[in-house]
CSV table of C-alpha atoms in Angstrom, one decimal:
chain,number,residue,atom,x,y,z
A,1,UNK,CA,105.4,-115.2,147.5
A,2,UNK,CA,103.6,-113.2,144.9
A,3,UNK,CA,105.6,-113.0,141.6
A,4,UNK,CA,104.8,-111.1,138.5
A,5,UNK,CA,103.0,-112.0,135.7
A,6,UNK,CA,101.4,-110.3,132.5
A,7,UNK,CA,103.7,-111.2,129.5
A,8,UNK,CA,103.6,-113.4,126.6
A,9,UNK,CA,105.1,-117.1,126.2
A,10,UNK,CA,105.6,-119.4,123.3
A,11,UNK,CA,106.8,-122.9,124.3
A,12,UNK,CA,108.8,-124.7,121.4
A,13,UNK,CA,109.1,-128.4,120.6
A,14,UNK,CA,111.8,-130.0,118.6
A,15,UNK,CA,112.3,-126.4,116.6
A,16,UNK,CA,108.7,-126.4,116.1
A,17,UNK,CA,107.0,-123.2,117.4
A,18,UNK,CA,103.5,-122.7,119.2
A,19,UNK,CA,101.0,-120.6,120.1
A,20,UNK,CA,101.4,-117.9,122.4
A,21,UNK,CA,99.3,-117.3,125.6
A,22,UNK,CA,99.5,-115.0,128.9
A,23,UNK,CA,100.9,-115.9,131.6
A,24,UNK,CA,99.5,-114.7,134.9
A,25,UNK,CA,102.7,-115.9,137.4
A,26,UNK,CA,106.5,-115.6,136.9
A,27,UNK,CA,109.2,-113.2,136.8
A,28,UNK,CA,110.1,-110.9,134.4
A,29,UNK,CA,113.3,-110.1,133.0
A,30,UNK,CA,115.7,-108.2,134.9
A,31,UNK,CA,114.0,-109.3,138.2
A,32,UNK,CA,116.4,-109.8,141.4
A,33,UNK,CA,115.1,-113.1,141.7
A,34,UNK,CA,115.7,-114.4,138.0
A,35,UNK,CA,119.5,-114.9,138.4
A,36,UNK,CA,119.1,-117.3,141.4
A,37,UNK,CA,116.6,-119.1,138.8
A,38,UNK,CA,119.0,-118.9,136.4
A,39,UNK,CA,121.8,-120.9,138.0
A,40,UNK,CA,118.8,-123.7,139.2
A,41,UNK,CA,118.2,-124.1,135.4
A,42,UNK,CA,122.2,-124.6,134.6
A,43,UNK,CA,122.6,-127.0,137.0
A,44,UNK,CA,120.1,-129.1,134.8
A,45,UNK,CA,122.4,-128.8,132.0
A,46,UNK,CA,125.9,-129.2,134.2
A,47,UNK,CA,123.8,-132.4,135.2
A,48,UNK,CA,123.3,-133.0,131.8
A,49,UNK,CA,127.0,-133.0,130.7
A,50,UNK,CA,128.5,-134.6,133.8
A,51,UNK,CA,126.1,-137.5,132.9
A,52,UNK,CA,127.3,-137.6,129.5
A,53,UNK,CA,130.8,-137.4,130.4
A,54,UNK,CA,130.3,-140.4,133.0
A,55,UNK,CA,128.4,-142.6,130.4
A,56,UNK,CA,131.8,-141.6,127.8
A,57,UNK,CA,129.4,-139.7,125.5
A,58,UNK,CA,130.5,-136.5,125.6
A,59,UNK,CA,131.1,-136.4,121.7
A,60,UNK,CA,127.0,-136.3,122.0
A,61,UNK,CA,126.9,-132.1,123.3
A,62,UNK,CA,124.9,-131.4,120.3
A,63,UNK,CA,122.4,-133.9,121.7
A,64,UNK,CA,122.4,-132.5,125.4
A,65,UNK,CA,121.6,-129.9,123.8
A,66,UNK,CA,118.8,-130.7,122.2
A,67,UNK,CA,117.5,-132.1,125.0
A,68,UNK,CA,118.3,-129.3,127.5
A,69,UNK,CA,115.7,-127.1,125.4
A,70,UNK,CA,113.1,-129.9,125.0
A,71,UNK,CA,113.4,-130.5,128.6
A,72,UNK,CA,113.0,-127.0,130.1
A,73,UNK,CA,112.0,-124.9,127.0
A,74,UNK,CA,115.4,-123.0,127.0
A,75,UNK,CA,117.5,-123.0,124.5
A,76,UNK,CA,121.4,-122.6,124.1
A,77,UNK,CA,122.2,-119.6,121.2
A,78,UNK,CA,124.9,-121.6,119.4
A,79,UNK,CA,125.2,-118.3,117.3
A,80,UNK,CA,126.6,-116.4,120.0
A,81,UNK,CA,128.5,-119.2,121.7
A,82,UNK,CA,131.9,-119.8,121.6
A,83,UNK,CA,134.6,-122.1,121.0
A,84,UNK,CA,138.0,-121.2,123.1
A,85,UNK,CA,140.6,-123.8,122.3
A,86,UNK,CA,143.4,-124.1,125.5
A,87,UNK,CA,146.6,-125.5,124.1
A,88,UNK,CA,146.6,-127.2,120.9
A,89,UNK,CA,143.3,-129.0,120.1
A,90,UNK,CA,143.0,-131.1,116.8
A,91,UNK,CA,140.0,-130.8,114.8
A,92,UNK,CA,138.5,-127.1,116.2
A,93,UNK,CA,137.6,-125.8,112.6
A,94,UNK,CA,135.1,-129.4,112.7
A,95,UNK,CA,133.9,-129.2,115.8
A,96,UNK,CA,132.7,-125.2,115.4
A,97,UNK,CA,130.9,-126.9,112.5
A,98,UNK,CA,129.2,-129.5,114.2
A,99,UNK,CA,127.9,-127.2,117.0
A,100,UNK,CA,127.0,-124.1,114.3
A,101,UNK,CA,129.3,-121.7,116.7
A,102,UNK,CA,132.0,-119.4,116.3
A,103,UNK,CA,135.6,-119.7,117.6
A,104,UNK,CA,137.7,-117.1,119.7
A,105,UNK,CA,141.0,-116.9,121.5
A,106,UNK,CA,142.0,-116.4,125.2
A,107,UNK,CA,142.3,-113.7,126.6
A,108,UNK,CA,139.0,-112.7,126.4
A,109,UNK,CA,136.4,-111.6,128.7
A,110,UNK,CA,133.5,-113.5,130.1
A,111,UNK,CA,131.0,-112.1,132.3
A,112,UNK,CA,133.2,-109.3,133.1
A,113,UNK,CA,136.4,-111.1,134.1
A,114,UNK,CA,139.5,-111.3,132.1
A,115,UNK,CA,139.5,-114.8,131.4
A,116,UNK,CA,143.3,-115.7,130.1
A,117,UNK,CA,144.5,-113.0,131.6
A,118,UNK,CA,147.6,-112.6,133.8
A,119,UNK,CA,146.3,-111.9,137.2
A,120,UNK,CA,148.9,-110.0,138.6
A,121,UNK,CA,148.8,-107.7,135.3
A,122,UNK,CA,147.6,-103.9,136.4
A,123,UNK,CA,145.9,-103.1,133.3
A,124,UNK,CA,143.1,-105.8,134.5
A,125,UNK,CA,142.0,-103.1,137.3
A,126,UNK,CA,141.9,-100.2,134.5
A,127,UNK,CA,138.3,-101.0,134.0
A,128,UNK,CA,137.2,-101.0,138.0
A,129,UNK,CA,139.9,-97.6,138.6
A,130,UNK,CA,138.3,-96.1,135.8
A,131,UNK,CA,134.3,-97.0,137.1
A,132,UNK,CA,135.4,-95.5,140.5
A,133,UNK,CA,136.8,-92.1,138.7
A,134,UNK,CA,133.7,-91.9,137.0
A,135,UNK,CA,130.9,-92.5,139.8
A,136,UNK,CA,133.3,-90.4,142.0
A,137,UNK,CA,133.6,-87.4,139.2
A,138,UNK,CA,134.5,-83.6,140.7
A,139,UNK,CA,131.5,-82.1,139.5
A,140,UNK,CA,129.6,-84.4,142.1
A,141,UNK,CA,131.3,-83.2,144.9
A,142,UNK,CA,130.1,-79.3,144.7
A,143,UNK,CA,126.2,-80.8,144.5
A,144,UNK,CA,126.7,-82.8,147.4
A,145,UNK,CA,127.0,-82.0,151.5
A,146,UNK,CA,130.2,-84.0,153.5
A,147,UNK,CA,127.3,-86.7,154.6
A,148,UNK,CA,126.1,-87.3,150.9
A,149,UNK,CA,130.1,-87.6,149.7
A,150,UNK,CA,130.8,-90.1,152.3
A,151,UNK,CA,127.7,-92.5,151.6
A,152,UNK,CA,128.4,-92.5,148.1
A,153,UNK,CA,132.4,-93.4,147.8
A,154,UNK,CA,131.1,-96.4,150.6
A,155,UNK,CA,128.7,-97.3,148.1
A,156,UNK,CA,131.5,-97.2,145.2
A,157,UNK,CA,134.5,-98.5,147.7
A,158,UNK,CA,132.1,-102.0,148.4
A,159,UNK,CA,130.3,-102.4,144.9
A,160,UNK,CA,133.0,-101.7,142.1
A,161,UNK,CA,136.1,-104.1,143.2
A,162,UNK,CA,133.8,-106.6,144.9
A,163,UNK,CA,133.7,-108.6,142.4
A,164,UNK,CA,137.0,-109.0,141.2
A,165,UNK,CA,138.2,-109.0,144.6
A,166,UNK,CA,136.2,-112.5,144.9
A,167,UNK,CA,138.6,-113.5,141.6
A,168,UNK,CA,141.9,-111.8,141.6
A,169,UNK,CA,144.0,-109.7,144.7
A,170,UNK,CA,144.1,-106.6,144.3
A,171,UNK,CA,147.9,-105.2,143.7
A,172,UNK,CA,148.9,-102.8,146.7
A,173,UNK,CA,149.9,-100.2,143.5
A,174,UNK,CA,146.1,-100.2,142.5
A,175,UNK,CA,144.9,-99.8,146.2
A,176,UNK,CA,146.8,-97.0,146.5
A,177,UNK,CA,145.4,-95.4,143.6
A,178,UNK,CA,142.0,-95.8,143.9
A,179,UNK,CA,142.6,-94.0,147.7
A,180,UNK,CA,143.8,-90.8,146.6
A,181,UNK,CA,140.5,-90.8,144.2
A,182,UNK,CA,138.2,-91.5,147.4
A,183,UNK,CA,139.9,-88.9,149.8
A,184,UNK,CA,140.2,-85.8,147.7
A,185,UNK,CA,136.5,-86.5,146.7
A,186,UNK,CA,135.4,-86.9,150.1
A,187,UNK,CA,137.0,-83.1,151.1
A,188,UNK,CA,136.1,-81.6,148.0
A,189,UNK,CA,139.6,-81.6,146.4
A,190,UNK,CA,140.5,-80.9,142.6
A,191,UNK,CA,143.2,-80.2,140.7
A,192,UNK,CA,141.2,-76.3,140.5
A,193,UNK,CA,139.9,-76.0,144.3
A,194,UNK,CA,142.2,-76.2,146.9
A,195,UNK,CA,140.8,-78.4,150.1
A,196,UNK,CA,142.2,-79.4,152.8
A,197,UNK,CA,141.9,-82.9,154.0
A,198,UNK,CA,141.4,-82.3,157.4
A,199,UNK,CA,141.7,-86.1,158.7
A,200,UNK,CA,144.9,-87.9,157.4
A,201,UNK,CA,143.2,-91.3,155.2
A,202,UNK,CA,145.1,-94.0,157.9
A,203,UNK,CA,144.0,-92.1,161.0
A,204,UNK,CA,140.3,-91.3,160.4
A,205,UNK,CA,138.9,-94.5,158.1
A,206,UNK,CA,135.5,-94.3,158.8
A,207,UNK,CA,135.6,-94.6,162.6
A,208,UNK,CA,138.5,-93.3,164.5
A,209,UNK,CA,141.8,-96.0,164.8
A,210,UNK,CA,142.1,-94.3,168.8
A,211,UNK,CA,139.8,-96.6,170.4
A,212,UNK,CA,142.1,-100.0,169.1
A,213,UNK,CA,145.3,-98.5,168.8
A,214,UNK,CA,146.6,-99.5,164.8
A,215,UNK,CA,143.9,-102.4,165.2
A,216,UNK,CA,140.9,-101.1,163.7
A,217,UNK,CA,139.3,-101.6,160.6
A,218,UNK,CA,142.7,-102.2,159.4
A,219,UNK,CA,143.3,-105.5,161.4
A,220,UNK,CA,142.7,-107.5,157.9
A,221,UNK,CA,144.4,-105.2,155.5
A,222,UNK,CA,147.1,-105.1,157.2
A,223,UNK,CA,147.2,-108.6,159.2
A,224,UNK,CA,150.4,-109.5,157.3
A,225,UNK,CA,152.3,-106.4,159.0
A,226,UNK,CA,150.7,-107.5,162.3
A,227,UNK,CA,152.0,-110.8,162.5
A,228,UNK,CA,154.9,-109.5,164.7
A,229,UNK,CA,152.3,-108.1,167.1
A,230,UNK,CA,150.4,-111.6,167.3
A,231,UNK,CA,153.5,-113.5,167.9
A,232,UNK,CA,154.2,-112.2,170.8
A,233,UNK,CA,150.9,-113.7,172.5
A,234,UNK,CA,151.7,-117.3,171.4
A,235,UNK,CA,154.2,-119.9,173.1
A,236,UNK,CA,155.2,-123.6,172.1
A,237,UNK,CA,154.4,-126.4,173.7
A,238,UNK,CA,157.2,-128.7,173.5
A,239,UNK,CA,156.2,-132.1,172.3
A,240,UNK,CA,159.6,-133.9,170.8
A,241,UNK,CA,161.7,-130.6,170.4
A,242,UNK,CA,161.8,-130.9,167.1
A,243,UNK,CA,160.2,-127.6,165.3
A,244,UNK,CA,160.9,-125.2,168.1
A,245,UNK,CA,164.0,-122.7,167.7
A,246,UNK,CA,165.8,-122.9,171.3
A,247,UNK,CA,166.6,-118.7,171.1
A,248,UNK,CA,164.0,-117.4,168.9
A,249,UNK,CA,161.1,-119.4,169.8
A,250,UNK,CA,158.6,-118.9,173.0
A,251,UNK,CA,158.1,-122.2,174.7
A,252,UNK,CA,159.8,-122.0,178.6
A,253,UNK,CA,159.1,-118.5,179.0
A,254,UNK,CA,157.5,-115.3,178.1
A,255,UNK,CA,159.6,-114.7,175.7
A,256,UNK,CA,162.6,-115.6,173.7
A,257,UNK,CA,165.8,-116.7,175.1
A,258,UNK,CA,167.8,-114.7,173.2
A,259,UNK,CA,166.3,-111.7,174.7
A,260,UNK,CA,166.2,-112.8,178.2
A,261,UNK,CA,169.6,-113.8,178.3
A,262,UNK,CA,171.0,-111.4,175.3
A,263,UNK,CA,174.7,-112.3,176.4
A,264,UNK,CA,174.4,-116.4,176.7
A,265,UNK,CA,172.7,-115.6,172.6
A,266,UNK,CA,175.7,-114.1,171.5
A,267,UNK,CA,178.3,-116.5,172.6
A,268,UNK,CA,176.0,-119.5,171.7
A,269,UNK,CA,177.8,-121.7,169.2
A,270,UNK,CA,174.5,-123.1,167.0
A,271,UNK,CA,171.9,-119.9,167.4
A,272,UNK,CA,169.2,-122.0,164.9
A,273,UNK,CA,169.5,-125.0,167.1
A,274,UNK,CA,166.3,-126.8,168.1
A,275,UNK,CA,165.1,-127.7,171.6
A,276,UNK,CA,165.7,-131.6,170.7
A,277,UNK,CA,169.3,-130.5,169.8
A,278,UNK,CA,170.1,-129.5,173.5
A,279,UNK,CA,168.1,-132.0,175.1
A,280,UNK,CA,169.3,-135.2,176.1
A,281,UNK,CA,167.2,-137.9,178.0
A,282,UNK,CA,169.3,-140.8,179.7
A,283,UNK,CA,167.4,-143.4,181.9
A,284,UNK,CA,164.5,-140.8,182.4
A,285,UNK,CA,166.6,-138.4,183.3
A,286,UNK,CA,166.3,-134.8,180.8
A,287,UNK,CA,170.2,-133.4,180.4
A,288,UNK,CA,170.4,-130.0,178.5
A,289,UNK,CA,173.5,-129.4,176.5
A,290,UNK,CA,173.3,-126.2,175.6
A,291,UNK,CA,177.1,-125.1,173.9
A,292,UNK,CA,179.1,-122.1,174.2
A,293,UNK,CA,182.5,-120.7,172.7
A,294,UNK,CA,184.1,-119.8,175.7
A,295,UNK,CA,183.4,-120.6,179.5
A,296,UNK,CA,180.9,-118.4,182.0
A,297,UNK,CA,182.4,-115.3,183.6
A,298,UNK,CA,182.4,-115.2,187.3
A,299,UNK,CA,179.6,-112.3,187.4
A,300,UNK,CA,178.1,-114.1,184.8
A,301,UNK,CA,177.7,-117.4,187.0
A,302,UNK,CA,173.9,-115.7,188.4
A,303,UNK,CA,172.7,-115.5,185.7
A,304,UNK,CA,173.7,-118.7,184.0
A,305,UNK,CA,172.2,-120.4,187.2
A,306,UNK,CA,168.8,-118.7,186.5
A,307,UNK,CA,169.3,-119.9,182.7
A,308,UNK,CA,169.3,-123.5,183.9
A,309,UNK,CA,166.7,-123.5,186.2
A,310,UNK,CA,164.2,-122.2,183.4
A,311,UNK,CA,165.8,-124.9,181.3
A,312,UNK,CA,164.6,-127.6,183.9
A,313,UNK,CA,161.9,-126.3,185.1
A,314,UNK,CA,160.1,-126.7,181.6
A,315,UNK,CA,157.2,-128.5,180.7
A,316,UNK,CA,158.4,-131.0,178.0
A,317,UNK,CA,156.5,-133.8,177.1
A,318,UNK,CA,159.4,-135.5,175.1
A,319,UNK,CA,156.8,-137.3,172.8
A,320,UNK,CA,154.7,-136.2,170.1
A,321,UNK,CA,154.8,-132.8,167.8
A,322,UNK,CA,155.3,-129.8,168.8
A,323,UNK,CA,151.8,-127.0,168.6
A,324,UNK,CA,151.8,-123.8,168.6
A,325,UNK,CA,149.2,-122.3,171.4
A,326,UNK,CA,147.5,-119.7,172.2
A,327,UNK,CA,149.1,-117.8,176.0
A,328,UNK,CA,145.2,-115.4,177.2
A,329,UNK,CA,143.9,-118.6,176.6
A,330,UNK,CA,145.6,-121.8,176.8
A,331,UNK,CA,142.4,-123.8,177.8
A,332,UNK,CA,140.0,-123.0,175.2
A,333,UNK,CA,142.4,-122.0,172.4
A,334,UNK,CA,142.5,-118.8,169.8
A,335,UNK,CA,139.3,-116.8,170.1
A,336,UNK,CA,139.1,-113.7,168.3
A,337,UNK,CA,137.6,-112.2,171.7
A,338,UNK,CA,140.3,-112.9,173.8
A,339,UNK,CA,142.8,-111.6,171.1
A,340,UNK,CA,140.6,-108.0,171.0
A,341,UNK,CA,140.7,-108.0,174.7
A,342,UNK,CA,144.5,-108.1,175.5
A,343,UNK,CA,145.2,-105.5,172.2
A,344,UNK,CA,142.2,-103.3,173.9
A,345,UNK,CA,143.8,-103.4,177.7
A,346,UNK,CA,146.8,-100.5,176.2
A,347,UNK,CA,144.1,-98.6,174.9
A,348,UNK,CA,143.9,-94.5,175.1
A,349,UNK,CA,140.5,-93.6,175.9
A,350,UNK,CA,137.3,-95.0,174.5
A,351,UNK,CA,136.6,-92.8,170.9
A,352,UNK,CA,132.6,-92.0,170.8
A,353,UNK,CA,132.3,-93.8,167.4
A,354,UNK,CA,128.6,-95.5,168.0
A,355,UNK,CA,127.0,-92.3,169.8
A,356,UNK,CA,128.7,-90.2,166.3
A,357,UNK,CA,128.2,-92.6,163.9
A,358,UNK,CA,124.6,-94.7,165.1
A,359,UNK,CA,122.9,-91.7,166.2
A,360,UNK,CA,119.6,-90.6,164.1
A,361,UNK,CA,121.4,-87.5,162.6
A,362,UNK,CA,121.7,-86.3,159.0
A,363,UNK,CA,125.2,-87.6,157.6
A,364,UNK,CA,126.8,-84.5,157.2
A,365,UNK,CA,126.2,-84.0,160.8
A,366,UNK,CA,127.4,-87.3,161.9
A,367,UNK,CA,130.5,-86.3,159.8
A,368,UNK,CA,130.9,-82.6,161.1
A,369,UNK,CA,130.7,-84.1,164.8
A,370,UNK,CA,133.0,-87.2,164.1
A,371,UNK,CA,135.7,-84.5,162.7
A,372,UNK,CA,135.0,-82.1,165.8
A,373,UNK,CA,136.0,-85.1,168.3
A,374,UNK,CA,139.4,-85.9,166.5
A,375,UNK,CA,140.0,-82.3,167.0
A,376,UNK,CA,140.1,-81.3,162.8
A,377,UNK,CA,137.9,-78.2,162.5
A,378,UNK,CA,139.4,-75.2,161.2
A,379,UNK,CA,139.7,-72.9,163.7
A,380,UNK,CA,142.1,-70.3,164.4
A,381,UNK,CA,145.1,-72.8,166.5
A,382,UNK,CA,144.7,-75.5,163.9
A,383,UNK,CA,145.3,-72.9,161.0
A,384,UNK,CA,148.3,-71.7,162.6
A,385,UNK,CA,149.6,-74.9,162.7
């Protein structure tokens, strides 16, 4: 690996300086690779401190210190350091003498997080909405074809929140401010110029939601709304009965009880009860109790009969918890693949996303062609609409 070289050094000992001479390898200031160096380097001095802490000589920082910048020729500005008490700490006013640094306060910021701060607070994301207002600015857009507009809010959507999205959640309130930002810049619109958006922001993303239904590149913003969608390809295996709802739960059927047999739910007298609550097992034998508050109807006596041979006809292991498992795939358990291939079987059509989107066109082509084939352009029978 050839690194670069050319600059000046002075090593230090003790706070005694030397000489200066070139230095024909290393890396320069500023270079990619110098914060990977950095954190090599700290972790000689979290070494250092973790020793010290071991050894119950942690009142000797000053001395770490010292020999953190003996050691590796780096040393610590105490004059821009600080001291930030948390809760009440005795002696700070000594200790700030001791180590020659200055004192501050929480909340504060450090390396460009609010630390102190109350996460769920919206004026933390002020900084990041107002970044993404400014490298997405109105002027831009008239300078710019549909291709260039796209690559750059991509380029501002995955850099800006990135990384205080690896530190806080974003609110849902902030999300849905920085979208109207990325949308009316990506079809030219200000609060001058009239545009119109000619692909709705939840149809279009940046390949069409046709090919997967609502599953797209939505799957994981939205996976908490989709739980009710996932649930219905799971079932219970019943171990001792114990965590499995008898009416609401999948786990003799393909699904519920309740909706099965909607009339048996409604005249049920416990409609939370378990499986174990219904189940008895005498000499080996396996009894279901299953309670009502009034007796079966004579045209209801078919369907009652079909209710109890499901009942016995169930695998139950009587033994052991219950788990939770996985119906395309009961053998080798949850794959994402299996999951993409029963929400892809309702599918309308295949969209052309790869032949739009991978093909060796400019971008505002790419874009012109991906809003031709979801039927946007502005001709005549669209504008009447």
């Amino acid at each position: 690996m050839k690194v670069e070289g050319g600059f000046q050094i002075r090593n230090g000992w003790w706070g005694t300086g030397s000489h200066e001479w070139g230095s024909s390898r290393g890396i320069r200031q500023g270079d990619p690779l110098s914060p990977s160096l950095f954190v090599i380097v700290m972790e000689a001095l979290s070494r250092l401190i973790e020793k010290a802490i071991n050894a119950d000589h942690i009142s000797h920082l000053r001395y770490i210190l010292i020999w953190f910048e003996a050691t590796l020729g780096l040393r610590v500005n105490l004059g821009k350091s600080e001291l930030v008490p948390i809760g009440d700490v005795p002696l700070v006013e000594e200790l700030v003498d001791i180590l020659g640094c200055k004192t501050s306060t929480l909340p504060m910021k450090y390396l460009g997080l609010p630390l102190g701060e109350n996460f769920k607070s919206l004026a933390i994301w002020n900084p990041i909405v107002e970044k993404m207002e400014c490298g997405l600015e109105g002027w831009k857009r008239f300078y710019l074809s549909s291709g260039g507009r796209l690559t750059l809010i991509k380029s501002t959507l995955s850099n800006l929140p990135t990384y205080f999205l690896s530190f806080f959640p974003i609110p849902a309130t902030v999300a849905k401010q920085m979208e109207p930002i990325q949308h009316n810049f990506l079809w030219g619109h200000t609060e001058d110029v009239f545009k119109f958006h000619l692909v709705k922001w939840e149809q279009g993303d940046w390949m069409s939601s046709i090919p997967n239904g609502p599953y797209g590149v939505g799957l994981w913003k939205f996976i908490r709304g989709g739980w009710v969608k996932f649930s219905k390809f799971l079932k219970f295996e019943v171990g001792n009965g114990t965590r499995i709802q008898f009416w609401d739960d999948v786990w003799c059927c393909k699904e519920p009880l309740k909706d099965m047999f909607p009339d048996f739910y409604c005249i049920a007298c416990v409609k939370e009860a378990t499986v174990a609550e219904h189940i008895q097992l005498r000499d080996a034998a396996v009894t279901w109790e299953v309670n009502f508050t009034r007796l079966a109807q004579n045209w209801e006596l078919e369907s009652f009969s079909s209710f109890l041979d499901l009942l016995y006809v169930a695998n139950i292991k009587h033994t052991g918890t219950d788990k939770l498992c996985w119906r395309p795939s009961l053998a080798e358990g949850f794959q994402v693949k299996s999951y993409y291939q029963v929400l892809s079987e309702s599918r309308i059509g295949d969209f052309p996303w790869k032949i739009i989107w991978k093909s060796k066109v400019p971008p505002r082509v790419a874009f012109f062609l991906w809003t031709a084939a979801l039927g946007k352009i502005l001709t005549a029978d669209n504008l009447r609409r």
